[in-house]
XYZ file of C-alpha atoms in Angstrom:
438
model
C -0.078 -0.181 0.090
C 1.262 3.630 -1.142
C 2.206 5.683 2.136
C -1.115 7.860 3.093
C -1.015 11.649 2.152
C -2.243 14.127 4.582
C -5.617 15.615 4.672
C -6.473 19.206 4.257
C -6.992 19.413 7.704
C -3.875 17.864 8.542
C -1.969 20.392 6.484
C -3.340 23.053 8.191
C -2.475 21.897 11.354
C 0.932 21.329 10.781
C 1.290 24.677 9.035
C -0.221 26.075 12.006
C 2.186 24.128 14.534
C 5.284 25.389 12.339
C 3.788 28.821 12.918
C 1.936 29.585 9.682
C -1.655 30.197 10.995
C -4.219 30.321 7.960
C -8.177 30.014 8.523
C -9.752 26.554 9.138
C -12.141 27.500 6.069
C -9.471 29.070 3.665
C -10.041 28.703 0.033
C -6.539 28.172 -1.005
C -6.388 25.058 -3.321
C -5.166 21.906 -1.726
C -2.088 22.321 -4.491
C -1.313 25.792 -2.949
C -1.319 24.151 0.925
C 0.410 21.306 -0.475
C 3.663 23.767 -1.879
C 3.403 25.874 1.684
C 3.894 23.047 3.612
C 6.725 21.502 1.369
C 8.331 24.652 1.274
C 8.215 25.326 5.352
C 9.454 21.763 5.744
C 12.005 22.184 3.061
C 12.826 25.660 5.342
C 12.914 23.892 8.468
C 15.938 21.500 7.152
C 17.394 24.819 6.362
C 18.154 23.424 2.781
C 18.936 26.663 1.521
C 21.932 27.157 3.298
C 23.294 23.816 2.446
C 25.091 23.794 -0.740
C 27.021 21.095 -0.505
C 23.842 18.612 -0.696
C 23.844 18.643 -4.630
C 26.441 16.025 -4.302
C 25.883 13.544 -1.695
C 27.878 10.773 -2.789
C 30.988 12.985 -2.580
C 30.206 14.259 1.013
C 32.511 12.544 3.758
C 31.718 10.086 5.816
C 30.018 11.662 9.317
C 32.212 10.129 12.487
C 29.743 7.980 14.371
C 30.966 6.121 17.121
C 30.449 2.199 16.932
C 29.373 0.159 19.708
C 31.936 0.321 22.437
C 33.967 3.046 20.531
C 35.850 5.340 22.814
C 37.602 7.355 19.667
C 37.733 10.713 20.532
C 37.232 11.577 16.936
C 33.925 10.478 16.421
C 30.762 13.207 16.978
C 27.379 13.023 18.461
C 24.582 12.727 16.122
C 22.040 13.576 18.766
C 23.720 16.865 19.396
C 24.362 17.800 15.801
C 20.730 17.268 14.833
C 19.095 19.167 17.746
C 18.214 22.794 16.639
C 16.520 25.856 18.302
C 16.266 29.597 18.940
C 16.444 31.839 21.459
C 12.413 32.049 21.621
C 12.571 28.437 22.612
C 15.682 28.954 24.978
C 13.667 31.318 26.333
C 10.537 29.485 27.098
C 12.615 26.785 28.205
C 14.375 28.746 30.680
C 10.878 30.123 32.153
C 9.472 26.605 32.331
C 12.571 25.313 34.417
C 12.060 28.472 36.972
C 8.458 27.380 37.139
C 8.885 23.723 37.886
C 12.576 23.913 39.042
C 13.520 21.633 36.566
C 13.759 20.605 32.891
C 11.290 19.005 30.957
C 11.251 17.920 27.505
C 8.224 19.139 25.347
C 4.917 17.138 25.626
C 4.414 14.589 22.995
C 1.741 13.895 20.840
C 0.650 17.497 21.043
C 2.213 19.470 18.295
C 3.054 17.455 14.917
C 6.133 19.645 14.419
C 7.630 19.709 17.741
C 7.126 15.717 17.808
C 8.666 15.344 14.316
C 11.771 17.179 15.854
C 11.802 14.725 18.814
C 11.908 11.734 16.176
C 14.908 12.977 14.570
C 16.507 13.456 17.737
C 15.715 10.276 19.137
C 17.394 8.730 15.503
C 20.187 10.802 16.872
C 20.555 8.970 19.827
C 20.047 5.846 18.383
C 23.173 6.204 15.884
C 25.129 7.498 19.335
C 24.398 4.099 20.810
C 25.191 2.077 17.883
C 21.739 1.224 16.846
C 21.556 1.295 12.527
C 17.420 0.212 12.632
C 14.557 1.170 14.177
C 10.708 1.290 13.939
C 8.383 4.404 14.217
C 4.999 3.052 15.485
C 2.032 4.582 16.541
C 1.087 4.774 20.128
C -1.023 1.504 20.333
C 1.026 -0.444 18.060
C -1.754 -1.347 16.034
C -2.278 0.993 12.943
C 0.855 1.888 10.985
C 4.533 1.898 11.693
C 7.845 2.886 9.305
C 10.730 0.665 9.414
C 14.214 2.249 8.852
C 17.487 1.395 8.443
C 20.514 3.373 7.935
C 22.699 3.079 5.024
C 25.309 5.736 5.626
C 25.524 9.171 7.503
C 27.360 11.490 5.511
C 28.921 15.270 6.829
C 27.449 18.057 5.104
C 29.139 20.605 7.509
C 30.941 19.879 11.124
C 27.034 20.774 12.399
C 24.857 18.820 10.192
C 24.795 15.373 9.411
C 22.945 13.646 6.477
C 21.516 10.597 7.539
C 20.549 8.321 4.129
C 18.226 5.643 5.213
C 16.007 2.715 3.750
C 12.165 2.876 4.901
C 8.974 1.426 4.305
C 5.587 2.475 5.655
C 3.694 -0.476 6.998
C -0.011 -0.650 7.565
C -2.191 -3.346 8.646
C -2.008 -5.174 5.379
C 2.023 -5.196 5.183
C 2.274 -6.266 9.102
C 3.338 -9.600 8.409
C 6.351 -8.500 5.933
C 6.930 -5.603 8.862
C 7.224 -8.099 11.819
C 9.627 -10.397 9.750
C 11.940 -7.525 8.855
C 12.365 -6.469 12.478
C 12.863 -10.010 13.541
C 15.635 -10.287 10.949
C 17.139 -6.875 12.298
C 16.926 -8.103 15.413
C 18.719 -11.242 15.383
C 21.353 -9.529 13.321
C 22.032 -6.786 15.372
C 24.891 -5.938 17.480
C 22.740 -3.706 19.701
C 19.104 -3.788 20.872
C 18.229 -0.962 23.178
C 16.278 -1.154 25.989
C 12.923 -2.254 25.138
C 13.678 -2.452 21.456
C 14.535 0.235 19.056
C 11.074 1.702 18.662
C 9.707 5.460 18.475
C 6.199 6.144 19.547
C 4.397 8.490 16.977
C 0.796 9.501 16.198
C -0.384 8.799 12.460
C -0.122 12.356 11.658
C 3.324 12.563 12.978
C 4.259 9.460 10.750
C 2.695 11.299 7.586
C 4.796 14.553 8.209
C 7.788 11.674 8.240
C 6.804 10.358 5.346
C 6.296 13.667 3.628
C 9.946 14.859 4.459
C 11.279 11.435 3.285
C 9.344 11.671 0.173
C 10.676 15.241 -0.609
C 14.375 14.516 0.248
C 14.390 11.282 -2.228
C 15.952 13.329 -4.900
C 18.943 14.242 -2.540
C 20.169 10.510 -2.725
C 21.786 10.158 -6.739
C 21.086 7.486 -8.641
C 24.550 5.922 -8.385
C 24.431 5.908 -4.740
C 25.475 2.651 -3.357
C 22.724 1.092 -1.607
C 23.196 -2.491 0.223
C 19.422 -3.960 0.650
C 18.940 -7.258 2.471
C 16.815 -9.866 1.923
C 13.018 -8.362 2.318
C 14.051 -4.672 1.492
C 12.995 -4.957 -2.304
C 10.090 -2.579 -1.581
C 12.243 -0.258 0.618
C 12.498 3.255 -0.533
C 16.242 4.983 -0.271
C 15.705 9.039 1.114
C 17.459 11.256 3.351
C 17.199 12.715 7.025
C 18.506 16.070 7.757
C 18.510 18.460 11.359
C 14.871 19.831 11.278
C 14.462 23.116 13.845
C 12.159 25.963 14.138
C 11.582 28.385 11.502
C 13.390 31.630 11.188
C 11.714 34.833 11.052
C 12.122 35.372 6.868
C 10.476 32.390 6.386
C 7.836 32.826 8.817
C 6.901 36.344 7.477
C 7.138 34.932 3.895
C 5.069 31.675 4.587
C 2.624 33.791 6.583
C 2.181 36.276 3.848
C -1.079 36.409 2.132
C -0.162 35.843 -1.426
C -2.694 36.721 -4.023
C -6.301 36.903 -2.861
C -6.298 36.743 0.849
C -9.156 34.121 0.473
C -8.205 32.001 -2.296
C -4.885 32.768 -3.452
C -5.892 33.754 -6.883
C -4.904 36.846 -9.089
C -5.859 40.016 -7.481
C -8.444 42.384 -9.386
C -9.311 44.788 -6.389
C -8.350 46.144 -2.903
C -10.611 46.674 0.164
C -11.553 50.412 -0.998
C -11.831 51.870 2.671
C -8.247 50.804 3.868
C -6.255 49.636 0.859
C -4.526 46.907 3.192
C -5.838 43.556 1.540
C -6.518 42.707 -2.383
C -9.035 40.154 -3.485
C -9.581 38.272 -6.877
C -13.463 39.538 -6.923
C -16.648 40.378 -4.703
C -17.330 36.907 -3.850
C -14.106 36.703 -1.662
C -14.179 40.747 -0.511
C -17.842 39.716 0.870
C -16.394 36.336 2.546
C -14.011 38.274 4.009
C -15.430 40.980 5.768
C -16.219 39.767 9.094
C -12.776 38.697 9.884
C -11.520 42.195 7.724
C -13.704 44.341 9.404
C -12.273 44.901 12.857
C -8.946 45.799 11.363
C -10.385 47.868 8.519
C -12.275 50.017 10.840
C -9.477 50.524 13.381
C -7.923 52.741 10.798
C -10.958 55.051 10.369
C -10.207 58.494 11.938
C -6.336 57.752 12.809
C -3.736 60.090 13.209
C -1.126 59.616 10.251
C 2.447 61.337 10.528
C 5.262 61.343 8.158
C 8.445 59.590 9.569
C 11.809 60.600 8.143
C 14.258 57.191 8.788
C 17.565 56.547 8.101
C 19.773 53.679 7.465
C 21.574 52.979 10.571
C 22.060 55.234 13.716
C 23.745 58.377 14.391
C 28.036 57.952 14.741
C 27.555 54.435 13.520
C 27.312 55.100 9.690
C 30.917 53.375 9.042
C 29.942 50.358 10.974
C 28.347 46.877 9.970
C 25.486 46.162 11.185
C 23.313 42.500 12.196
C 20.680 42.134 13.789
C 19.339 38.973 15.810
C 15.467 38.277 17.095
C 13.802 35.655 18.821
C 13.681 33.372 16.323
C 17.040 33.512 15.358
C 18.847 29.952 15.426
C 22.528 31.288 15.388
C 24.783 34.245 15.174
C 26.590 32.633 12.267
C 23.745 32.502 9.970
C 23.096 36.328 10.612
C 22.959 38.584 7.306
C 25.518 41.130 8.178
C 24.760 44.554 6.170
C 28.028 46.343 4.991
C 27.945 50.173 5.064
C 29.252 50.847 2.008
C 26.399 49.211 0.059
C 23.755 50.651 2.126
C 24.679 54.395 2.919
C 22.980 56.113 0.455
C 20.878 53.450 -1.031
C 17.166 53.629 0.132
C 15.259 50.152 0.846
C 13.256 48.902 -1.962
C 9.293 49.510 -2.026
C 7.901 46.271 -2.658
C 4.821 47.617 -1.342
C 4.001 50.352 -3.534
C 1.393 52.227 -2.532
C -0.362 49.432 -0.688
C -0.788 49.736 3.158
C 1.300 47.322 5.243
C 1.859 46.557 9.144
C 5.225 48.037 10.447
C 6.960 46.788 13.538
C 8.044 49.393 15.527
C 10.933 48.498 18.281
C 12.279 50.966 20.848
C 16.253 50.745 21.405
C 18.182 49.046 24.169
C 17.300 51.288 27.017
C 13.376 52.050 27.197
C 13.907 54.351 30.166
C 15.539 56.583 27.790
C 15.270 55.763 24.309
C 17.643 57.084 21.764
C 16.407 55.531 18.473
C 13.633 53.258 17.411
C 13.810 50.747 14.342
C 11.528 49.664 11.795
C 10.761 46.883 9.572
C 8.143 45.277 7.918
C 7.405 41.448 7.765
C 9.029 40.984 4.375
C 12.075 42.386 5.990
C 12.274 44.429 2.745
C 13.807 47.380 4.842
C 15.352 48.051 8.143
C 15.550 51.513 9.126
C 16.000 53.974 12.224
C 14.042 56.580 13.398
C 15.718 58.969 15.374
C 14.181 61.949 17.603
C 16.861 64.547 15.925
C 14.975 64.056 12.707
C 11.268 63.838 14.333
C 11.457 64.919 17.744
C 7.417 65.031 18.165
C 6.710 61.862 16.345
C 9.328 60.006 18.234
C 7.566 61.152 21.789
C 4.377 60.165 20.055
C 5.250 56.559 19.086
C 7.041 56.306 22.687
C 3.673 57.191 24.375
C 1.699 54.945 22.140
C 4.273 51.892 22.706
C 3.858 52.342 26.789
C 0.398 52.755 26.845
C -2.614 50.934 26.937
C -2.618 50.445 22.480
C 0.991 49.283 22.858
C 1.453 46.375 24.650
C 4.531 43.649 24.157
C 6.025 45.151 27.574
C 6.203 48.579 26.286
C 9.064 47.694 24.079
C 7.531 47.544 20.890
C 4.376 47.727 18.454
C 2.834 47.363 15.362
C 1.487 50.314 13.179
C 0.119 50.175 9.700
C 2.303 52.260 7.318
C 2.313 53.388 3.588
C 6.081 54.454 2.002
C 5.666 58.105 0.925
C 9.421 58.531 -0.185
C 12.670 57.047 -0.290
C 12.977 57.641 3.262
C 9.786 58.384 4.749
C 6.636 56.655 5.709
C 3.827 57.780 6.844
C 2.373 55.844 10.207
C -0.943 55.725 11.707
C 0.272 56.394 15.193
C -3.164 55.913 17.478
C -4.735 52.878 15.859
C -3.588 49.556 16.975
C -4.174 46.826 14.056
C -6.950 44.727 14.800
C -5.926 41.776 13.194
C -3.573 38.556 14.347
C 0.239 39.087 13.779
C 2.219 36.302 13.638
C 5.910 37.867 13.346
């Protein structure tokens, strides 16, 4: 039997777990939703940053420890496949302070976190000398994935590529699946406590299978695969480390591309606020209930023009890098060269449309010297200083620390519109009544 596909509802559930929240009644086509999930899963494996993946056969062997091996040159696969970001680190620290101990995430609640836990379990198995395992449902009755490692390659010093043979097992193929496990158990030199099994919900298994199917093309046709008896129907693919999505990916995949309801080519915008686009009147009427609070929040708002700059006063000749709660490491943080950006205005990707801007106070909120502004696409990152905007700076700071600010008085979101190379009109006194995911 072919591996089961994710249903529409399950795709939305996995996307939400990854930080991409779409309405349950979205009219985006099944193909559009499936592509968004594929893009999200690719991004969670940081594929774009792994250029050497194009030639898997030429990659060196990852120095995995053999059973009983004390060679200092070996490196932990478990430690290498662990991924996180600052946001998760803060959450873990807060939870440890509340409970007095560090606890792993609760299983079988979040399918994306479950996927990440499974990849780490596989890393732990490899560290302990295991080369096969089964991923099965909690009741051990519905479905499973049998898996055996062919090779572990080194993409870079912190990224192993685990080449595996795998097969989806359901009730119709349960006998073959059990026979394979018995053969592996008889031949294996290492059997973990209670057997080499990972419990996973049927939904998580579908996600694992989708990752394997998506990564299958990374294995070149001439890659040497030593199949054992009973593995004729097993497929070959690659498992990579999986981690949380970074800021740019979240912004891109949460962006309402095309009509906000169905994703088709747009023909009109909301006449009142100009902030959302539709393919026609039918979708606009369908969206009105959800869009109305945000649209009406702009009515009667006070708009002011902000003059911004590319960097802070006195730091014009310095390189600039920014991190946020979604940053996984400083190594991958883009660094801006002042010689390339000093006099070049940021691109205007929004045209004459309204868009949301995040306004964030400087490092000392008690005596702020600047505010940083950027949009969800990170198409620009500019600074607003009191020297050029004395009254507006004061008003924005008051809004940020007032009842319409929130976020501890250190940041807020406002509607904005580009009016010049270095000018933005900002609706100062209206809190956007819309769900913000970045």
